[in-house]
Structure formats: C-alpha cells, structure tokens
Tab-separated table of C-alpha atoms and ligand atoms in Angstrom:
chain	number	residue	atom	x	y	z
A	1	MET	CA	0.000	0.000	0.000
A	2	PRO	CA	1.530	3.360	-0.985
A	3	ILE	CA	1.643	6.319	1.366
A	4	TYR	CA	-0.973	8.783	0.116
A	5	GLN	CA	0.812	11.803	1.542
A	6	THR	CA	-1.890	14.287	0.661
A	7	SER	CA	-4.326	16.571	2.431
A	8	THR	CA	-6.846	16.629	-0.422
A	9	TYR	CA	-7.907	14.864	-3.631
A	10	ALA	CA	-8.506	16.282	-7.083
A	11	GLN	CA	-12.225	16.041	-7.859
A	12	GLU	CA	-13.650	15.184	-11.274
A	13	GLY	CA	-16.216	17.953	-11.453
A	14	LEU	CA	-18.678	19.851	-9.318
A	15	GLY	CA	-20.379	17.347	-7.014
A	16	ARG	CA	-18.337	14.484	-8.519
A	17	ASN	CA	-15.388	13.064	-6.561
A	18	LYS	CA	-13.571	9.733	-6.712
A	19	GLY	CA	-14.721	8.718	-3.216
A	20	TRP	CA	-12.097	10.784	-1.437
A	21	GLU	CA	-12.642	14.398	-0.414
A	22	TYR	CA	-10.407	15.544	2.422
A	23	ALA	CA	-7.718	13.625	4.303
A	24	ARG	CA	-9.051	14.165	7.833
A	25	THR	CA	-12.193	12.354	6.704
A	26	GLN	CA	-10.586	9.594	4.626
A	27	ASN	CA	-7.188	8.583	3.339
A	28	PRO	CA	-6.466	5.448	1.287
A	29	THR	CA	-3.447	4.385	3.385
A	30	ARG	CA	-5.410	4.829	6.618
A	31	ALA	CA	-8.424	3.069	5.091
A	32	ALA	CA	-6.234	0.067	4.183
A	33	LEU	CA	-5.019	-0.143	7.777
A	34	GLU	CA	-8.555	0.255	9.121
A	35	THR	CA	-9.783	-2.645	6.992
A	36	ASN	CA	-6.763	-4.735	7.947
A	37	ILE	CA	-6.973	-4.439	11.760
A	38	ALA	CA	-10.786	-4.666	11.750
A	39	ALA	CA	-10.368	-8.011	9.957
A	40	LEU	CA	-7.727	-9.191	12.441
A	41	GLU	CA	-10.116	-8.425	15.317
A	42	GLY	CA	-13.093	-9.992	13.532
A	43	ALA	CA	-14.851	-6.608	13.520
A	44	LYS	CA	-17.006	-5.021	10.823
A	45	TYR	CA	-15.458	-1.578	11.261
A	46	GLY	CA	-12.114	-0.114	12.246
A	47	PHE	CA	-10.857	3.418	12.908
A	48	ALA	CA	-7.231	4.480	13.247
A	49	PHE	CA	-6.314	7.308	15.609
A	50	ALA	CA	-3.279	9.442	16.396
A	51	SER	CA	-2.610	7.558	19.661
A	52	GLY	CA	-4.036	4.846	21.868
A	53	MET	CA	-5.365	7.551	24.161
A	54	SER	CA	-7.208	9.352	21.365
A	55	ALA	CA	-8.751	6.001	20.330
A	56	ILE	CA	-9.912	5.444	23.921
A	57	ASP	CA	-11.139	9.041	24.150
A	58	ALA	CA	-13.195	8.637	20.945
A	59	THR	CA	-14.671	5.385	22.288
A	60	LEU	CA	-15.670	7.093	25.513
A	61	LYS	CA	-17.562	9.686	23.490
A	62	LEU	CA	-20.187	6.936	23.231
A	63	VAL	CA	-21.175	7.937	26.792
A	64	LYS	CA	-22.754	11.205	27.900
A	65	GLY	CA	-22.963	13.209	31.108
A	66	GLY	CA	-25.129	11.261	33.558
A	67	ASP	CA	-24.029	7.880	32.187
A	68	HIS	CA	-22.106	5.489	34.394
A	69	VAL	CA	-19.036	3.425	33.443
A	70	LEU	CA	-17.355	0.543	35.265
A	71	LEU	CA	-13.610	0.897	34.837
A	72	GLY	CA	-11.173	-1.935	35.554
A	73	ASN	CA	-8.961	-1.047	38.511
A	74	ASN	CA	-5.728	-1.839	36.728
A	75	THR	CA	-5.939	-0.135	33.366
A	76	TYR	CA	-3.076	1.840	31.860
A	77	GLY	CA	-2.485	4.950	34.025
A	78	GLY	CA	-3.444	7.263	31.168
A	79	THR	CA	-6.856	5.597	30.854
A	80	PHE	CA	-7.520	6.172	34.546
A	81	ARG	CA	-6.345	9.782	34.185
A	82	LEU	CA	-8.751	10.323	31.271
A	83	PHE	CA	-11.683	9.259	33.467
A	84	ASN	CA	-10.476	10.910	36.642
A	85	ARG	CA	-9.264	14.253	35.342
A	86	ILE	CA	-11.227	14.858	32.140
A	87	LEU	CA	-14.435	12.810	31.712
A	88	SER	CA	-15.444	13.595	35.301
A	89	HIS	CA	-15.643	17.289	34.238
A	90	TYR	CA	-18.360	16.338	31.776
A	91	GLY	CA	-20.545	14.545	34.282
A	92	VAL	CA	-19.585	10.989	33.319
A	93	GLU	CA	-19.820	8.868	36.464
A	94	PHE	CA	-17.473	5.963	36.940
A	95	ASP	CA	-16.551	3.345	39.507
A	96	VAL	CA	-13.193	1.644	39.601
A	97	VAL	CA	-13.718	-2.099	40.062
A	98	ASP	CA	-11.788	-5.348	40.123
A	99	THR	CA	-12.845	-6.943	36.848
A	100	THR	CA	-10.745	-10.072	37.516
A	101	ASP	CA	-13.489	-11.201	39.892
A	102	ALA	CA	-16.288	-11.222	37.302
A	103	LEU	CA	-19.019	-12.441	39.660
A	104	SER	CA	-18.377	-9.677	42.199
A	105	LEU	CA	-18.999	-7.089	39.473
A	106	GLU	CA	-22.753	-7.560	39.577
A	107	GLN	CA	-23.203	-5.303	42.609
A	108	TYR	CA	-21.643	-2.286	40.878
A	109	PHE	CA	-24.030	-2.042	37.938
A	110	LYS	CA	-26.486	0.869	38.080
A	111	PRO	CA	-29.515	1.576	35.889
A	112	ASN	CA	-27.360	4.148	34.004
A	113	THR	CA	-24.321	1.870	33.509
A	114	LYS	CA	-23.567	2.067	29.797
A	115	LEU	CA	-20.047	0.655	29.500
A	116	VAL	CA	-17.621	-1.672	31.213
A	117	PHE	CA	-14.020	-0.868	30.309
A	118	VAL	CA	-11.487	-3.642	30.836
A	119	GLU	CA	-7.883	-4.226	29.968
A	120	THR	CA	-6.620	-7.809	29.917
A	121	PRO	CA	-3.927	-8.732	30.705
A	122	THR	CA	-3.366	-5.510	32.617
A	123	ASN	CA	-0.454	-3.190	32.672
A	124	PRO	CA	1.804	-3.932	34.584
A	125	VAL	CA	0.732	-6.771	36.926
A	126	MET	CA	-0.772	-8.892	34.149
A	127	ALA	CA	-4.132	-9.479	35.841
A	128	VAL	CA	-6.534	-11.337	33.548
A	129	THR	CA	-10.273	-10.695	33.199
A	130	ASP	CA	-12.689	-13.377	32.002
A	131	LEU	CA	-14.045	-11.590	28.924
A	132	ALA	CA	-16.947	-13.981	28.313
A	133	ALA	CA	-18.153	-13.757	31.925
A	134	VAL	CA	-17.936	-9.946	32.029
A	135	SER	CA	-19.647	-9.607	28.641
A	136	GLU	CA	-22.508	-11.852	29.698
A	137	LEU	CA	-23.000	-9.896	32.918
A	138	ALA	CA	-22.859	-6.514	31.154
A	139	HIS	CA	-25.155	-7.482	28.283
A	140	ALA	CA	-27.783	-8.802	30.680
A	141	ARG	CA	-27.822	-5.305	32.217
A	142	GLY	CA	-27.883	-3.372	28.951
A	143	ALA	CA	-24.221	-2.303	29.098
A	144	LYS	CA	-21.531	-2.736	26.444
A	145	VAL	CA	-17.994	-3.954	27.016
A	146	VAL	CA	-14.818	-2.271	25.779
A	147	CYS	CA	-11.564	-4.221	25.920
A	148	ASP	CA	-8.096	-2.725	25.624
A	149	ASN	CA	-6.337	-5.526	23.731
A	150	THR	CA	-2.949	-3.808	23.459
A	151	PHE	CA	-0.930	-6.418	25.388
A	152	MET	CA	-2.083	-9.476	23.453
A	153	SER	CA	-2.753	-8.015	19.998
A	154	PRO	CA	-5.360	-9.794	17.851
A	155	TYR	CA	-2.762	-12.500	17.213
A	156	PHE	CA	-3.180	-13.961	20.715
A	157	GLN	CA	-6.602	-12.663	21.757
A	158	ARG	CA	-9.718	-11.635	19.860
A	159	PRO	CA	-12.047	-10.182	22.509
A	160	MET	CA	-15.066	-9.972	20.192
A	161	GLU	CA	-15.062	-13.786	19.975
A	162	HIS	CA	-15.746	-13.717	23.729
A	163	GLY	CA	-18.643	-11.277	23.519
A	164	VAL	CA	-16.803	-7.945	23.802
A	165	ASP	CA	-18.444	-5.117	21.821
A	166	ILE	CA	-15.551	-2.745	21.187
A	167	VAL	CA	-11.803	-3.384	21.055
A	168	VAL	CA	-9.259	-0.600	21.495
A	169	HIS	CA	-5.516	-0.653	20.903
A	170	SER	CA	-2.463	1.408	21.336
A	171	THR	CA	-0.953	0.466	17.959
A	172	THR	CA	2.189	2.108	19.324
A	173	LYS	CA	2.900	-1.283	20.892
A	174	TYR	CA	2.705	-4.749	19.264
A	175	LEU	CA	0.636	-3.866	16.201
A	176	ASN	CA	3.303	-1.482	14.946
A	177	GLY	CA	5.988	-3.394	16.764
A	178	HIS	CA	9.069	-1.336	15.954
A	179	SER	CA	8.863	1.540	18.469
A	180	ASP	CA	8.730	4.115	15.694
A	181	SER	CA	5.106	5.258	15.605
A	182	VAL	CA	2.414	6.374	18.071
A	183	GLY	CA	-1.131	5.366	17.147
A	184	GLY	CA	-4.428	3.920	18.305
A	185	PHE	CA	-7.317	1.867	17.002
A	186	VAL	CA	-11.008	1.209	17.639
A	187	ALA	CA	-12.630	-1.958	16.230
A	188	LEU	CA	-16.350	-2.687	16.520
A	189	SER	CA	-19.288	-4.232	14.673
A	190	ASN	CA	-22.371	-2.308	15.833
A	191	ASP	CA	-23.496	-0.112	12.883
A	192	GLU	CA	-24.830	2.760	14.991
A	193	ASP	CA	-21.811	2.933	17.316
A	194	ALA	CA	-19.442	2.711	14.331
A	195	GLU	CA	-21.263	5.606	12.669
A	196	TRP	CA	-20.727	7.675	15.818
A	197	ILE	CA	-17.026	6.768	16.150
A	198	LYS	CA	-16.544	7.742	12.496
A	199	PHE	CA	-18.320	11.034	13.166
A	200	VAL	CA	-16.117	11.669	16.217
A	201	GLN	CA	-12.975	10.741	14.260
A	202	ASN	CA	-13.813	13.266	11.566
A	203	SER	CA	-15.181	15.951	13.903
A	204	VAL	CA	-12.340	15.889	16.424
A	205	GLY	CA	-9.688	14.956	13.866
A	206	ALA	CA	-7.276	12.876	15.966
A	207	ILE	CA	-6.473	10.727	12.923
A	208	LEU	CA	-3.481	8.515	12.238
A	209	SER	CA	-1.277	10.119	9.583
A	210	PRO	CA	-0.710	8.425	6.209
A	211	PHE	CA	2.924	7.683	7.047
A	212	ASP	CA	2.082	6.178	10.453
A	213	SER	CA	-0.724	4.170	8.840
A	214	PHE	CA	1.874	2.773	6.431
A	215	LEU	CA	4.186	1.895	9.327
A	216	VAL	CA	1.457	0.055	11.245
A	217	LEU	CA	0.414	-1.774	8.058
A	218	ARG	CA	4.028	-2.890	7.708
A	219	GLY	CA	3.839	-4.025	11.353
A	220	THR	CA	0.786	-6.198	10.742
A	221	LYS	CA	2.711	-8.109	8.038
A	222	THR	CA	5.090	-9.506	10.662
A	223	LEU	CA	2.688	-9.560	13.616
A	224	ALA	CA	2.456	-13.362	13.661
A	225	VAL	CA	6.195	-14.049	13.627
A	226	ARG	CA	6.935	-11.269	16.104
A	227	MET	CA	4.229	-12.382	18.556
A	228	GLU	CA	5.462	-15.988	18.415
A	229	ALA	CA	8.990	-14.768	19.187
A	230	HIS	CA	7.823	-12.456	22.027
A	231	ASP	CA	5.825	-15.331	23.502
A	232	LYS	CA	8.682	-17.837	23.291
A	233	ASN	CA	11.120	-15.403	24.913
A	234	GLY	CA	8.537	-14.161	27.432
A	235	ARG	CA	7.916	-17.680	28.744
A	236	GLN	CA	11.641	-18.300	29.188
A	237	VAL	CA	12.350	-14.958	30.857
A	238	ALA	CA	9.397	-15.469	33.240
A	239	ALA	CA	10.601	-18.986	34.121
A	240	PHE	CA	14.132	-17.685	34.731
A	241	LEU	CA	12.910	-14.859	36.976
A	242	GLU	CA	10.613	-17.170	38.935
A	243	GLU	CA	13.629	-19.306	39.906
A	244	HIS	CA	15.876	-16.337	40.737
A	245	PRO	CA	16.619	-15.962	44.480
A	246	ARG	CA	16.547	-12.130	44.291
A	247	VAL	CA	13.102	-12.028	42.703
A	248	GLN	CA	10.210	-12.179	45.140
A	249	ARG	CA	7.355	-12.556	42.693
A	250	VAL	CA	6.797	-12.795	38.935
A	251	TYR	CA	3.656	-11.649	37.123
A	252	TYR	CA	3.171	-13.565	33.872
A	253	PRO	CA	-0.114	-15.279	32.866
A	254	GLY	CA	1.821	-18.177	31.324
A	255	LEU	CA	3.120	-19.303	34.733
A	256	THR	CA	0.996	-21.874	36.542
A	257	SER	CA	1.550	-19.730	39.673
A	258	HIS	CA	-0.410	-16.872	38.051
A	259	ALA	CA	-3.799	-16.376	39.748
A	260	GLN	CA	-5.737	-16.353	36.460
A	261	HIS	CA	-3.588	-18.794	34.470
A	262	GLU	CA	-6.614	-20.960	33.591
A	263	ILE	CA	-8.679	-18.005	32.308
A	264	ALA	CA	-5.688	-16.828	30.276
A	265	LYS	CA	-5.411	-20.285	28.704
A	266	LYS	CA	-9.121	-20.223	27.874
A	267	GLN	CA	-9.206	-16.885	26.047
A	268	GLN	CA	-5.641	-16.331	24.823
A	269	SER	CA	-3.734	-18.485	22.355
A	270	GLY	CA	-0.392	-17.300	23.777
A	271	PHE	CA	0.938	-15.342	26.755
A	272	GLY	CA	3.058	-12.719	25.027
A	273	GLY	CA	6.163	-10.870	26.087
A	274	MET	CA	5.108	-8.733	29.031
A	275	VAL	CA	6.598	-9.785	32.367
A	276	ALA	CA	6.709	-7.886	35.672
A	277	PHE	CA	8.693	-8.843	38.747
A	278	GLU	CA	9.064	-7.730	42.332
A	279	THR	CA	12.540	-6.854	43.554
A	280	GLY	CA	11.455	-5.859	47.076
A	281	SER	CA	12.447	-2.183	47.192
A	282	LEU	CA	13.040	0.961	45.179
A	283	GLU	CA	16.749	0.550	45.833
A	284	ASN	CA	16.763	-2.960	44.362
A	285	ALA	CA	14.676	-1.872	41.383
A	286	ARG	CA	17.067	1.026	40.792
A	287	LYS	CA	20.068	-1.326	40.818
A	288	VAL	CA	18.463	-3.557	38.188
A	289	LEU	CA	17.393	-0.630	36.004
A	290	ASP	CA	20.765	1.136	36.274
A	291	ASN	CA	22.751	-1.979	35.429
A	292	VAL	CA	20.999	-3.535	32.456
A	293	LYS	CA	22.987	-3.328	29.230
A	294	LEU	CA	20.949	-5.049	26.518
A	295	CYS	CA	17.541	-4.066	27.935
A	296	THR	CA	16.781	-0.406	27.285
A	297	LEU	CA	15.300	1.657	30.114
A	298	GLY	CA	12.271	3.393	28.660
A	299	GLU	CA	8.503	3.770	28.644
A	300	SER	CA	6.360	1.876	26.131
A	301	LEU	CA	6.375	-1.786	25.160
A	302	GLY	CA	5.708	-4.181	22.322
A	303	GLY	CA	8.689	-3.330	20.150
A	304	VAL	CA	11.174	-5.883	18.833
A	305	GLU	CA	13.777	-4.653	21.317
A	306	THR	CA	13.583	-5.434	25.035
A	307	LEU	CA	12.440	-2.454	27.098
A	308	ILE	CA	12.557	-2.296	30.873
A	309	SER	CA	10.709	0.174	33.073
A	310	HIS	CA	9.647	1.180	36.569
A	311	PRO	CA	5.820	1.436	36.541
A	312	ALA	CA	5.457	3.313	39.866
A	313	THR	CA	7.433	6.329	38.643
A	314	MET	CA	6.974	5.994	34.893
A	315	THR	CA	3.819	4.582	33.230
A	316	HIS	CA	1.686	4.560	36.397
A	317	ALA	CA	2.804	7.788	38.056
A	318	ALA	CA	-0.720	9.195	37.372
A	319	VAL	CA	-2.309	6.458	39.532
A	320	PRO	CA	-2.734	7.576	43.175
A	321	GLU	CA	-0.234	5.994	45.584
A	322	ASP	CA	-2.831	4.077	47.640
A	323	ALA	CA	-4.360	2.602	44.460
A	324	ARG	CA	-0.894	1.607	43.245
A	325	ALA	CA	-0.197	-0.144	46.544
A	326	ARG	CA	-3.494	-2.058	46.366
A	327	LEU	CA	-2.695	-3.263	42.856
A	328	GLY	CA	0.824	-4.423	43.659
A	329	ILE	CA	2.480	-1.594	41.712
A	330	THR	CA	5.114	-1.238	44.398
A	331	ASP	CA	8.338	0.759	44.315
A	332	GLY	CA	10.167	-2.522	43.800
A	333	LEU	CA	8.188	-3.621	40.746
A	334	VAL	CA	10.059	-3.793	37.440
A	335	ARG	CA	8.333	-4.397	34.099
A	336	VAL	CA	9.996	-5.976	31.086
A	337	SER	CA	8.680	-5.879	27.531
A	338	VAL	CA	10.597	-8.904	26.332
A	339	GLY	CA	11.853	-8.364	22.803
A	340	ILE	CA	12.800	-10.805	20.078
A	341	GLU	CA	16.577	-10.819	20.647
A	342	ASP	CA	18.296	-14.136	21.455
A	343	VAL	CA	16.721	-15.088	24.757
A	344	GLU	CA	20.073	-16.169	26.243
A	345	ASP	CA	21.261	-12.582	25.877
A	346	ILE	CA	18.154	-11.128	27.566
A	347	ILE	CA	18.426	-13.598	30.450
A	348	ALA	CA	22.164	-13.031	30.849
A	349	ASP	CA	21.557	-9.284	31.009
A	350	LEU	CA	18.840	-9.562	33.662
A	351	ASP	CA	20.991	-12.039	35.582
A	352	GLN	CA	24.008	-9.722	35.761
A	353	ALA	CA	21.805	-6.715	36.646
A	354	LEU	CA	20.150	-8.690	39.478
A	355	ALA	CA	23.582	-9.772	40.690
B	1	LIG	C1	-2.563	-0.940	27.571
B	1	LIG	C2	-2.401	0.452	27.028
B	1	LIG	N1	-3.464	1.099	26.549
B	1	LIG	C3	-3.358	2.353	26.051
B	1	LIG	C4	-2.158	3.029	26.043
B	1	LIG	C5	-2.089	4.418	25.494
B	1	LIG	O1	-1.583	4.388	24.209
B	1	LIG	P1	-0.742	5.578	23.517
B	1	LIG	O2	0.490	5.770	24.318
B	1	LIG	O3	-0.503	5.063	22.130
B	1	LIG	O4	-1.610	6.794	23.548
B	1	LIG	C6	-1.019	2.392	26.533
B	1	LIG	C7	0.276	3.094	26.529
B	1	LIG	O5	1.232	2.686	27.150
B	1	LIG	C8	-1.135	1.068	27.043
B	1	LIG	O6	-0.073	0.412	27.543
C-alpha cells in the first residue's frame, strides 16, 4: 500500500469526486489499515487514531454526562487519568472495580451503567479478566464492554469472539511493533456505534497520519512471527525470573503460579512478552534498572527490542499511591517488555543486573 501523503484529492467535477474528499475524513493508506486491523479483530469496522489515548477518548464519546461506566482497577495509568481528570468534568460517572473477579462485578451495575471498560492482561501486573463472563454480565444489564487488547494483539486474543463489543488498541505497541510510531485503534461491529465513532474521528480529527498508517500496516505483516517470538522469549524470561533468588514474585499469565492462568489459557492463544517482577524495594529496582545493558530503560512496550521500566514512577505515576499499593504496583516492581533478541542474551543481562 503506498503512502498517500496528501491533504486533499482532485475532484472530477462539481459534485463528482472519486470517493475521497479531504484527508481528515478519509485517506487510502489509513483506510487500508482500518480494513486490515478490523479483519484481524473480527470486527465489521475499524478506525485508526493518532494515539491509543485518542482512540480510547473517541470510544468514551459513546457515553454522555449522567451515564455510568465501570472501569477496571488496573488499566493503563493514562486511561484512569482520562476518566479521573477529564471525563469527570463532563458529568460521566465511573466506579473503579476489580474486573478479575467477574461475579463480584454484579453489585456495581447501576440503571445508568452504559459501558464496562477492561484491559486484559493488565499493565503492569498482568491481571486477567474473564471476557466472556464480564460480557454476559454486562449485556444482561444493557451495558456494552470495551476491551483494551494492546498487550495481546489480535494474534493472541480476539475479545469480540468472547462477547466484547468494542476493542481498542495502542498500535504504538505490538501492532506497529518497531517503536517508531504512536497510534491507536477502535474496532467494533455495531453499525450505529461505528457511525458515531466515524463522526467523532472526523469531527475531532485525531487521525493517524498516512505515514504512520503505512508503518502500522508494515507491522501487521510480521505480527504473527513477532508475537510468536515475544511469547517464546517471554515464557523463558518469566521462568528464569521465577527461579531467581533475588526475585520475590513474577507476574506472567503463562506461569501456573499466576492467579488467572486458567482463564488466560481459555481466552488467549499465547501469553506474550510482558513480564513484571518484584525486587522488594526501590533501591533494588534502581540497581536492576541502572545496570541492564541489553535491555533499554524506557517507557512503552511491544517493540522488537527489550524495554525495561519502573511502573510506579513511569507509566503509572498518574495512579494515586494508595491505588498503586493495592494493585501491587510497588516501588520494587520492574516491568519488562521482552523483545525478540536471542533469549540467552536477555536472560544473561537480567541475571548480571540482578547480581
Ligand atoms: C494498555 C495500554 N493502553 C493504552 C495506552 C495508550 O496508548 P498511547 O500511548 O498510544 O496513547 C497504553 C500506553 O502505554 C497502554 O499500555
């Protein structure tokens, strides 16, 4: 697919265009990506945005002041910030709930609950939500379910197959896969909701550029081989860390010690490359982060290169301290986005940094 690097399209005559009018509204490169990822998610419609956050923001424009949303208690910090600091100004009510315990969710639904927003597995402690159970509960109460599928990508998890209504992504991560583009995506099948998301996309204009659309399209061509490599390395890094005497706890849904391992097996076809581990203190975490050589210290995830980060002060700094403590996002927690390098090299690097 070429990059249609244009803001407008020559029209054939007055009132006659070739299907393309203005590039905020439509662009052939973006349209190709939208069709592609919608297909990967098994959705009828797809919309590409300038970032994961703008995709989530557009999705949340499906609710109005006076509506109520149930928000998973362990979503990406920026998602929580969007609810807490922005949507609350517009009268959107929300409750932060533990979606990993699907049955306990029942009590939080209100007559005005319109959406349940979940992320699974979560960032960074890899908590897993049973998508089928939550969808059944929500649908019985007239609410729709949104799933942030960034960590698994459609290669390992297709939430709509489990009843989810809307899937959102930060394409910045696995879908693009090369840490060289920021983008977001909304996939859905309901005609009316899709019409509204399209209207929001055009009205607000937070679109993915033609060049970034091209980059993410390139990413989807290697998604399968990259995800297999992330998964293979992720399993080995998690197993290594679990045996390491200086590591107190490892969060990885592929480990049998993971609290929701069985649910993960049911709804995911792999476990991916995201691993978090507890070092016990800020001082210990700092020593690991300061001493890694192959792993790069940085925010973000899902690229071919291994990234390491400190959620409490980096990605989750916007989450209040007491909430972080409840979720296990301690000062000693370190998160690794395991890349596709030779796994021996990644393990040797973590080993020497822990030493
Ligand atoms: C799970 C998840 N959702 C959404 C986002 C936000 O995406 P973006 O940074 O592309 O706006 C992130 C970013 O880290 C994320 O990890």
